[in-house]
PDB file of C-alpha atoms in Angstrom:
ATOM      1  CA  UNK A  24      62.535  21.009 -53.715  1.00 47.00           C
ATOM      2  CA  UNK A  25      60.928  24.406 -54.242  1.00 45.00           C
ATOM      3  CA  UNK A  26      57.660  22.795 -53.710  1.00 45.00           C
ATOM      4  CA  UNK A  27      58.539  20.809 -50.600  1.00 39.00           C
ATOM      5  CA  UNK A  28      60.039  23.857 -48.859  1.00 42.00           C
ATOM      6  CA  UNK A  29      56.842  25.936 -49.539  1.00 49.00           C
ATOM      7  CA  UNK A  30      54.401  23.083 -48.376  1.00 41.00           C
ATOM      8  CA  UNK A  31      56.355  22.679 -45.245  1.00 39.00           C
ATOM      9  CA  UNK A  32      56.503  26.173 -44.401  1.00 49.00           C
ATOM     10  CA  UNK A  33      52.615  26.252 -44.946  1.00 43.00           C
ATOM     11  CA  UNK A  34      52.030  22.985 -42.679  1.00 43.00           C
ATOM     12  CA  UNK A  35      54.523  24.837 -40.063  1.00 40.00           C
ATOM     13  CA  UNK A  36      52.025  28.327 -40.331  1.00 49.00           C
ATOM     14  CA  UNK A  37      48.420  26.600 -39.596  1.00 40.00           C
ATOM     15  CA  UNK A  38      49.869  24.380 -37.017  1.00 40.00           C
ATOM     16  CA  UNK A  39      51.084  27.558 -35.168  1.00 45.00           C
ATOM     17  CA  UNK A  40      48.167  29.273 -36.069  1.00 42.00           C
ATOM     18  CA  UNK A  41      45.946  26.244 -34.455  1.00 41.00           C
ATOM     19  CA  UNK A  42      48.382  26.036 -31.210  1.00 42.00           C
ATOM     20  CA  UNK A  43      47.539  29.918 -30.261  1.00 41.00           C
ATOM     21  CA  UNK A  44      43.679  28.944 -31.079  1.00 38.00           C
ATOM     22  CA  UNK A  45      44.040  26.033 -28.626  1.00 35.00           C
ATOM     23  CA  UNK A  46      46.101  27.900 -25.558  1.00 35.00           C
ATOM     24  CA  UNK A  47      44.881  31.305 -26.026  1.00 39.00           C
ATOM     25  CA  UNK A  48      42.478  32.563 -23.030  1.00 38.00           C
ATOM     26  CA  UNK A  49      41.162  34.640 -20.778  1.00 44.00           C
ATOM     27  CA  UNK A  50      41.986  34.658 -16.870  1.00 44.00           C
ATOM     28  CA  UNK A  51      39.523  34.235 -14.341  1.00 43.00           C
ATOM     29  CA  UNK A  52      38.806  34.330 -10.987  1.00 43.00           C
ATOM     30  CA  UNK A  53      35.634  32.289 -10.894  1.00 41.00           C
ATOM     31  CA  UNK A  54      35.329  29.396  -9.062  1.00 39.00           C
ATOM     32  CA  UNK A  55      33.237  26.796 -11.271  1.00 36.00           C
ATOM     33  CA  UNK A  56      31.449  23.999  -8.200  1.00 42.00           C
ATOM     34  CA  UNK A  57      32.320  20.995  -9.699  1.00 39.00           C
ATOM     35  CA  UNK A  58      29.606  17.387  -9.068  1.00 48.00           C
ATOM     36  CA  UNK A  59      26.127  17.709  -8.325  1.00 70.00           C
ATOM     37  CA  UNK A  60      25.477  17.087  -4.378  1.00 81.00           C
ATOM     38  CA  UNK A  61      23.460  19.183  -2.110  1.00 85.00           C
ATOM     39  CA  UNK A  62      25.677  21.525   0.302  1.00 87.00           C
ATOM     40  CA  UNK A  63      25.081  23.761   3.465  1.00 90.00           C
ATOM     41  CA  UNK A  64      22.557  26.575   2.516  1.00 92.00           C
ATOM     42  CA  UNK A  65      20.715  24.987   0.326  1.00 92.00           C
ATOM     43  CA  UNK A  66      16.989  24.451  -0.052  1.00 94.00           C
ATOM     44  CA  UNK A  67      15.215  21.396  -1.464  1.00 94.00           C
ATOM     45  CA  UNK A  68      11.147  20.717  -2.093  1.00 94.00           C
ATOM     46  CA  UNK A  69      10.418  17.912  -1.775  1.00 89.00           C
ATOM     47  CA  UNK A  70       7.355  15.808  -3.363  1.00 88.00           C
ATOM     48  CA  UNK A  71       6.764  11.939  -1.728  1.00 85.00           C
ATOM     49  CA  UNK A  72       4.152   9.737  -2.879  1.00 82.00           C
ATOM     50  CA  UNK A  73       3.484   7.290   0.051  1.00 83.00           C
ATOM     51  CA  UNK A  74       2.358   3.822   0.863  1.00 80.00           C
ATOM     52  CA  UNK A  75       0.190   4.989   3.762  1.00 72.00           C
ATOM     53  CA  UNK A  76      -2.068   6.889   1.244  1.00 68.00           C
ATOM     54  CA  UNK A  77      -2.617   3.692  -1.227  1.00 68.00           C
ATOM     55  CA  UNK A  78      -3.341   0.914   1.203  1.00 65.00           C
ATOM     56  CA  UNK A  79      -6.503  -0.483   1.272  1.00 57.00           C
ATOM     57  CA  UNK A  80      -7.316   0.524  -2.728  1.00 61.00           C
ATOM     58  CA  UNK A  81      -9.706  -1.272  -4.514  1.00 60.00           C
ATOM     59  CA  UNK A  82     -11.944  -1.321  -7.192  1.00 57.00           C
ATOM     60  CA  UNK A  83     -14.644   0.502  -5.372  1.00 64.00           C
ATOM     61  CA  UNK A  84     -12.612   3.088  -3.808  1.00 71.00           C
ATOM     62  CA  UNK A  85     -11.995   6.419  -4.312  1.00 74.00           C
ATOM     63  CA  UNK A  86      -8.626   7.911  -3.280  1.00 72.00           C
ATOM     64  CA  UNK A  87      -8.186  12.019  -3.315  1.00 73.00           C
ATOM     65  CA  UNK A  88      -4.799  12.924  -2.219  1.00 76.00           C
ATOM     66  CA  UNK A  89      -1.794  15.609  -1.726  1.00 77.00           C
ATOM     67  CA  UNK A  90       1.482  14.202  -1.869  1.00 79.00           C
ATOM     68  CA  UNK A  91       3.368  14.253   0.839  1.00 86.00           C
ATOM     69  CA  UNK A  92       5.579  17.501   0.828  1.00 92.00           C
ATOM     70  CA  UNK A  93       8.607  18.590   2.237  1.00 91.00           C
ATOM     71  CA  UNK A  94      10.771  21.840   2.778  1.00 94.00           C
ATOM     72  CA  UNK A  95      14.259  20.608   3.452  1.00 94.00           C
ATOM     73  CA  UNK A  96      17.434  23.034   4.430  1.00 96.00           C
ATOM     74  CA  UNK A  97      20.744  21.972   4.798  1.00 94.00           C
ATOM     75  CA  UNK A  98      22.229  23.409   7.745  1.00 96.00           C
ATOM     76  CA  UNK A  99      25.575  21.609   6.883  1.00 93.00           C
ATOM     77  CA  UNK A 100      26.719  19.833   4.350  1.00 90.00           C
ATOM     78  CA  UNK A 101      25.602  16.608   5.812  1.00 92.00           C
ATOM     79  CA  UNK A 102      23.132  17.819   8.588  1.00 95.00           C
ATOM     80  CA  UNK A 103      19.696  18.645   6.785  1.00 96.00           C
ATOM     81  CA  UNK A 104      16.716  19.847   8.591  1.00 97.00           C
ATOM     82  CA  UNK A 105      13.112  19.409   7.132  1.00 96.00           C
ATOM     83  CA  UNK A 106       9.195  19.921   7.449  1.00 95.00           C
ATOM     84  CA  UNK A 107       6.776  18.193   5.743  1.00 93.00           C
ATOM     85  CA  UNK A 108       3.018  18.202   5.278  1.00 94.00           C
ATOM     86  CA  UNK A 109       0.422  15.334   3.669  1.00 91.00           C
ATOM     87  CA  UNK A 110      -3.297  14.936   3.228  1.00 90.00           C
ATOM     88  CA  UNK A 111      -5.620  12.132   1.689  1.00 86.00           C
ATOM     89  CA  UNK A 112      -8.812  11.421   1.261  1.00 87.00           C
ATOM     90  CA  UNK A 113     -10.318   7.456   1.078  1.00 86.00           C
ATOM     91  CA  UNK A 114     -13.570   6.905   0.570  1.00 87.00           C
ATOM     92  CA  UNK A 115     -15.154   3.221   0.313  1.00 87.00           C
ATOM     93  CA  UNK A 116     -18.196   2.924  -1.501  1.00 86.00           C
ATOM     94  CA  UNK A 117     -21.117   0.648  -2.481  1.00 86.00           C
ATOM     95  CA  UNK A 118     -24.653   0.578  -4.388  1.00 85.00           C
ATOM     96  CA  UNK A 119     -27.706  -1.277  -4.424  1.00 83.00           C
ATOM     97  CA  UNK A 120     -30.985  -0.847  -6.178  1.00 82.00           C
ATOM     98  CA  UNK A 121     -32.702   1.322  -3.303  1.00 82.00           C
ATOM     99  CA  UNK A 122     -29.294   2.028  -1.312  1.00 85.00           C
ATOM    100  CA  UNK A 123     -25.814   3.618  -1.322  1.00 88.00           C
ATOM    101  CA  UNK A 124     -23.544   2.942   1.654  1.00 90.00           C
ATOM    102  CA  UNK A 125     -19.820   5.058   1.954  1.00 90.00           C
ATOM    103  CA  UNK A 126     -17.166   4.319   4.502  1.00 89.00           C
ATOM    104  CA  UNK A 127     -14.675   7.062   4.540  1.00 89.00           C
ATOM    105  CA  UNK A 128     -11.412   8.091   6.329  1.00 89.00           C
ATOM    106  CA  UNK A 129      -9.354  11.698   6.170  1.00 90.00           C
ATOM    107  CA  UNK A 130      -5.561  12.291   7.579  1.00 90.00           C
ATOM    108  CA  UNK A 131      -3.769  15.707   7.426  1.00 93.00           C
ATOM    109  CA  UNK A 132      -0.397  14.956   9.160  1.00 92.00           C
ATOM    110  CA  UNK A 133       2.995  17.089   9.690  1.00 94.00           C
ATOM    111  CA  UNK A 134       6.391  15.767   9.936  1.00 93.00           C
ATOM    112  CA  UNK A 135       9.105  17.815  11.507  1.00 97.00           C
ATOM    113  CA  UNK A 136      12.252  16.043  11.092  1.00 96.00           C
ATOM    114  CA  UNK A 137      16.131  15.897  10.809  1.00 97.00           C
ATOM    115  CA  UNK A 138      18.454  13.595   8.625  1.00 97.00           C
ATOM    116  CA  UNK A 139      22.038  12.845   8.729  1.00 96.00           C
ATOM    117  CA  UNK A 140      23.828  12.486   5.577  1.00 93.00           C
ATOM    118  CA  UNK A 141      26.955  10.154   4.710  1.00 89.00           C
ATOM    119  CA  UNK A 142      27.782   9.418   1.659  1.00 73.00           C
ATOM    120  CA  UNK A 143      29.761  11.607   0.029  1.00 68.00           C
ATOM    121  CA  UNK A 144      29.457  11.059  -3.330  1.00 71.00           C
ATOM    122  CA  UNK A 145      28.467  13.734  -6.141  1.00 72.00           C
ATOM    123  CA  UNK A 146      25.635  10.840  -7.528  1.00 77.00           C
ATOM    124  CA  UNK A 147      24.718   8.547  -4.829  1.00 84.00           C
ATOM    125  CA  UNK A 148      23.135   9.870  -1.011  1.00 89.00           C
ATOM    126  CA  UNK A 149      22.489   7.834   1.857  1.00 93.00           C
ATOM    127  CA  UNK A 150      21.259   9.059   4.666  1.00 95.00           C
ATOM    128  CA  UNK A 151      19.321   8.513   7.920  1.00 97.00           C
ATOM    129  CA  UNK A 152      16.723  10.716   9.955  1.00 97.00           C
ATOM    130  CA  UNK A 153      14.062  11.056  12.961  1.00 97.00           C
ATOM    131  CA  UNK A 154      10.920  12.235  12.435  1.00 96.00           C
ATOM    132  CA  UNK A 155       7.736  13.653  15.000  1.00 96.00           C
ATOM    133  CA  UNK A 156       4.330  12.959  13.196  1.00 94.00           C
ATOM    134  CA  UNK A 157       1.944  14.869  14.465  1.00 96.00           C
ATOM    135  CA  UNK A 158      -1.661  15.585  13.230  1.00 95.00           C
ATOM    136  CA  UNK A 159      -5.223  13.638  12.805  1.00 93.00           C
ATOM    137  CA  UNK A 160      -8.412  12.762  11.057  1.00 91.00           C
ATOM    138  CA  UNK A 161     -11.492  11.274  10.838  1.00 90.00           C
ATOM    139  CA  UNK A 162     -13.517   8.341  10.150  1.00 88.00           C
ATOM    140  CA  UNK A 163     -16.665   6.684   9.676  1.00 90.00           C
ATOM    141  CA  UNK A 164     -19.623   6.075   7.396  1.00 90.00           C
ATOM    142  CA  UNK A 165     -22.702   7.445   5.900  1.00 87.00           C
ATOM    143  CA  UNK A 166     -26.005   5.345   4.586  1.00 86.00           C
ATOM    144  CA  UNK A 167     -28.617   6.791   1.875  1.00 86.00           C
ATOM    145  CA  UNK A 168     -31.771   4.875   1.696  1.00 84.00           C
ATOM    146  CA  UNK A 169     -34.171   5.772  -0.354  1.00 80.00           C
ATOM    147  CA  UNK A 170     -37.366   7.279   0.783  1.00 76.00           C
ATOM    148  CA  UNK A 171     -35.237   8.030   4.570  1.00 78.00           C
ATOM    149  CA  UNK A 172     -33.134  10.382   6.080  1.00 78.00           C
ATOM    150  CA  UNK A 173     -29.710   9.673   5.172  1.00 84.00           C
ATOM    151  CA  UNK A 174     -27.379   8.451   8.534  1.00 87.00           C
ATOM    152  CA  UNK A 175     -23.640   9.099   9.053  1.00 88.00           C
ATOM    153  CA  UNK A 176     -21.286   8.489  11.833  1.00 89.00           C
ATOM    154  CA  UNK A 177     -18.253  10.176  12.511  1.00 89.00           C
ATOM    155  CA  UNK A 178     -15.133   9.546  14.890  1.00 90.00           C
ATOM    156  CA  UNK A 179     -11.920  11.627  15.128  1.00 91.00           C
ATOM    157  CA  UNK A 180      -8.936  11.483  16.361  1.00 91.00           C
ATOM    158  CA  UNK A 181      -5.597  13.461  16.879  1.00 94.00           C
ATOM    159  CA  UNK A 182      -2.022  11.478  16.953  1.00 93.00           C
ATOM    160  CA  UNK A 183       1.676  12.033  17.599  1.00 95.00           C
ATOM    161  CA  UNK A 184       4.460   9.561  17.439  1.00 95.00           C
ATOM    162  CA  UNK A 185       8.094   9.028  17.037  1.00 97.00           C
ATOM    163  CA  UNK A 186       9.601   7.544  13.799  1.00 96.00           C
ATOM    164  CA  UNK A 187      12.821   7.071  12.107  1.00 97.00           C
ATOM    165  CA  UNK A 188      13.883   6.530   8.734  1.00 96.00           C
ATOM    166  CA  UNK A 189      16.780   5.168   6.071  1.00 96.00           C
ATOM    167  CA  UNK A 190      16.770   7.246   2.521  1.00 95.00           C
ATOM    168  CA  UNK A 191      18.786   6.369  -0.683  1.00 93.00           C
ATOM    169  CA  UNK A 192      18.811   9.463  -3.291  1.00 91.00           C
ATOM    170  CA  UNK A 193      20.354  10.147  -6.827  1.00 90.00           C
ATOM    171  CA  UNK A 194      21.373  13.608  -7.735  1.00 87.00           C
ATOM    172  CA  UNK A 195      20.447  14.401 -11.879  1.00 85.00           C
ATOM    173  CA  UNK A 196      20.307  17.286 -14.007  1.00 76.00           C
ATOM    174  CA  UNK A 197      22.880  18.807 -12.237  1.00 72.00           C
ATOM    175  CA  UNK A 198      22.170  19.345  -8.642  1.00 71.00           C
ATOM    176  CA  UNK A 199      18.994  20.702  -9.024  1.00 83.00           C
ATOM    177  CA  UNK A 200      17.072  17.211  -9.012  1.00 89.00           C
ATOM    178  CA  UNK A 201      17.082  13.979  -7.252  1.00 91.00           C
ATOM    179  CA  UNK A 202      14.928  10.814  -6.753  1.00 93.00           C
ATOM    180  CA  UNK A 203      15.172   8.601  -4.287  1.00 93.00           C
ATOM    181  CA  UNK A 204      13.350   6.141  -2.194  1.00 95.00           C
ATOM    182  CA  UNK A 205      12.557   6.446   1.858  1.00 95.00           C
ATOM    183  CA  UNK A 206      11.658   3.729   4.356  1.00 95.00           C
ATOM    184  CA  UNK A 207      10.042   4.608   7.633  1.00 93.00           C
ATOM    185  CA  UNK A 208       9.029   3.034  10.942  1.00 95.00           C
ATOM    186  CA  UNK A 209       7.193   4.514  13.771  1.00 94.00           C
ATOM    187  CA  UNK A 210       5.083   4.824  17.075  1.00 95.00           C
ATOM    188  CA  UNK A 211       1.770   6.767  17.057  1.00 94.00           C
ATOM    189  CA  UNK A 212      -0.372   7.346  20.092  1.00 95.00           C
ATOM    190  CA  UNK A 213      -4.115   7.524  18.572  1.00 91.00           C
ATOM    191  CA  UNK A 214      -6.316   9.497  21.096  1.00 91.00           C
ATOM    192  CA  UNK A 215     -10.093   8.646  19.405  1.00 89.00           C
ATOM    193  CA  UNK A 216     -12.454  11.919  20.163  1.00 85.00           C
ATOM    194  CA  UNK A 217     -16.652  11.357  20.860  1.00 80.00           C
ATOM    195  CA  UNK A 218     -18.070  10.052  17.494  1.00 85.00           C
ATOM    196  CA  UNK A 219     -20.983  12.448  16.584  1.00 86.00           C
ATOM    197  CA  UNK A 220     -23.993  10.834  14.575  1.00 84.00           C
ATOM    198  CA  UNK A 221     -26.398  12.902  12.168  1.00 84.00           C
ATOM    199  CA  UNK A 222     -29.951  11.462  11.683  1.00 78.00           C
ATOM    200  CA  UNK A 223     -33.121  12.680  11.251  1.00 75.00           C
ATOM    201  CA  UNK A 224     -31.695  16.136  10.580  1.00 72.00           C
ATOM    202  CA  UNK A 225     -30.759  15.949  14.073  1.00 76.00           C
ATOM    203  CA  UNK A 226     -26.895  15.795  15.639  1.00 80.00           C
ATOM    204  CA  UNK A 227     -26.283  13.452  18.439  1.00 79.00           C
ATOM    205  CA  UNK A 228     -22.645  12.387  20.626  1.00 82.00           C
ATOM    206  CA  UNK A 229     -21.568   9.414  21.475  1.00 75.00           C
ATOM    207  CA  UNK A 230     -19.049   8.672  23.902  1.00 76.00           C
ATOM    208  CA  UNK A 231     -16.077   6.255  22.063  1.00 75.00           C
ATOM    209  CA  UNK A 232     -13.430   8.210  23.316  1.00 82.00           C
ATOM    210  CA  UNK A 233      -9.754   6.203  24.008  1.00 84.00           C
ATOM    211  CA  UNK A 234      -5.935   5.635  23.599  1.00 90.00           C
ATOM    212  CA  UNK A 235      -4.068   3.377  21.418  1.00 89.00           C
ATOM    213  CA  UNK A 236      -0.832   2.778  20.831  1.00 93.00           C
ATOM    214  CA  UNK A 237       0.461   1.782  16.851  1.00 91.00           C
ATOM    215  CA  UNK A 238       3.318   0.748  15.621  1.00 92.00           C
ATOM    216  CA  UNK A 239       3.457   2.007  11.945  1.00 87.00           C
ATOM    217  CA  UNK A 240       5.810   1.921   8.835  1.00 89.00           C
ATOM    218  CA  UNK A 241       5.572   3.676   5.181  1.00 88.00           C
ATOM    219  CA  UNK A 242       8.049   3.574   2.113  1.00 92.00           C
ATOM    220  CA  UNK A 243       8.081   6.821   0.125  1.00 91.00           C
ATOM    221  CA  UNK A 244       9.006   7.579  -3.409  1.00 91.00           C
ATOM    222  CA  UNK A 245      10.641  10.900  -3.692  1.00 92.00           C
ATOM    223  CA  UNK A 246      11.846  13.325  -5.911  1.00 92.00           C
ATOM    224  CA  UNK A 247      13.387  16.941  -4.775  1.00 93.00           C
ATOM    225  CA  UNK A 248      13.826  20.218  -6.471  1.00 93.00           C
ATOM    226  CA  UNK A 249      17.069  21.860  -5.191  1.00 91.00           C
ATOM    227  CA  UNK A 250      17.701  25.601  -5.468  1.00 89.00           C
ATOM    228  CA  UNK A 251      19.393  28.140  -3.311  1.00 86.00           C
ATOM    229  CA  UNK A 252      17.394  31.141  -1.617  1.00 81.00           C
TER     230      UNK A 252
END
């Protein structure tokens, strides 16, 4: 009975002893943000690789590119305000015995832009936005024969448009990262400059220049660093 009274009374000690362990603490004032989602004040960069930049890739060209980029700021919760910038590079090439022909084309663009967001979930984002590319390039094509001067023509062009666009994102590593796909329409209005043409060592214009109106589309992949200034 001895026994039974003693082991009792020990049982009764370390489950006190593991209550205070368990409901002991410290007060605090601080407020810990619970989920993962993007809220007013925060920044985000953004890094898109795009459709636009791999169309037209084959075996025989060469693509040199910088992802499309974005600085995004959310001026509410759900109203986010962005900037983006993308360049790329194409060029076509082929070789003969005596010959080497290259067709090339360079874009730098800009994207101003706003999105709406309404989901309000701490994974899943859905949103829509309006966009204003703006920017230009070139084009054209240089030949190298052997034994001549080489020849290469040159058009550019500046364009501006209106687009829109649906996103789906998914917030990970707590807030600061998400991935996420875009999908994009929009109107351009290509003005084509004078095409200049080098042969000879010698420069000469020629008069090509025009309007033209495009209706364009691109899907992005994305992924976005979050962080607060």
């Amino acid at each position: 009975m001895k026994k039974l009274f003693s082991f009792l009374c020990l049982a009764l000690s370390v489950a006190t002893i593991a209550q205070a362990q368990i409901t002991v603490g410290e007060n605090t004032s601080q407020t810990i943000r619970t989920g993962n989602r993007a809220e007013q004040g925060d920044f985000g960069l953004y890094l898109g690789a795009t459709t636009t930049m791999f169309k037209n890739i084959g075996s025989s060209t060469k693509l040199e590119a910088l992802p499309l980029i974005n600085l995004k700021y959310m001026v509410t919760d759900k109203l986010e305000g962005r900037l983006g910038i993308e360049w790329w590079r194409t060029t076509d090439t082929t070789k003969g015995d005596e010959f080497k022909n290259s067709e090339f084309e360079t874009n730098f663009m800009f994207y101003p832009g706003i999105a709406y967001h309404f989901n309000r979930s701490n994974i899943l984002d859905v949103y829509v936005g309006g966009e204003l590319p703006i920017g230009g390039g070139n084009f054209g094509k240089k030949q190298e024969i052997e034994d001549e001067d080489d020849k290469e023509e040159t058009v550019s062009n500046f364009r501006i448009g209106l687009g829109a666009f649906i996103g789906l994102q998914a917030y990970i590593c707590n807030l600061p990262l998400a991935i996420g796909v875009e999908y994009g329409i929009s109107l351009n209005n290509y003005h084509y400059g004078d095409g200049v043409m080098t042969q000879d060592g010698l420069t000469y214009s020629k008069d090509t220049s025009y309007n033209k109106f495009r209706l364009g589309n691109q899907a992005r992949l994305t992924l976005t660093y979050f962080f607060k200034p």
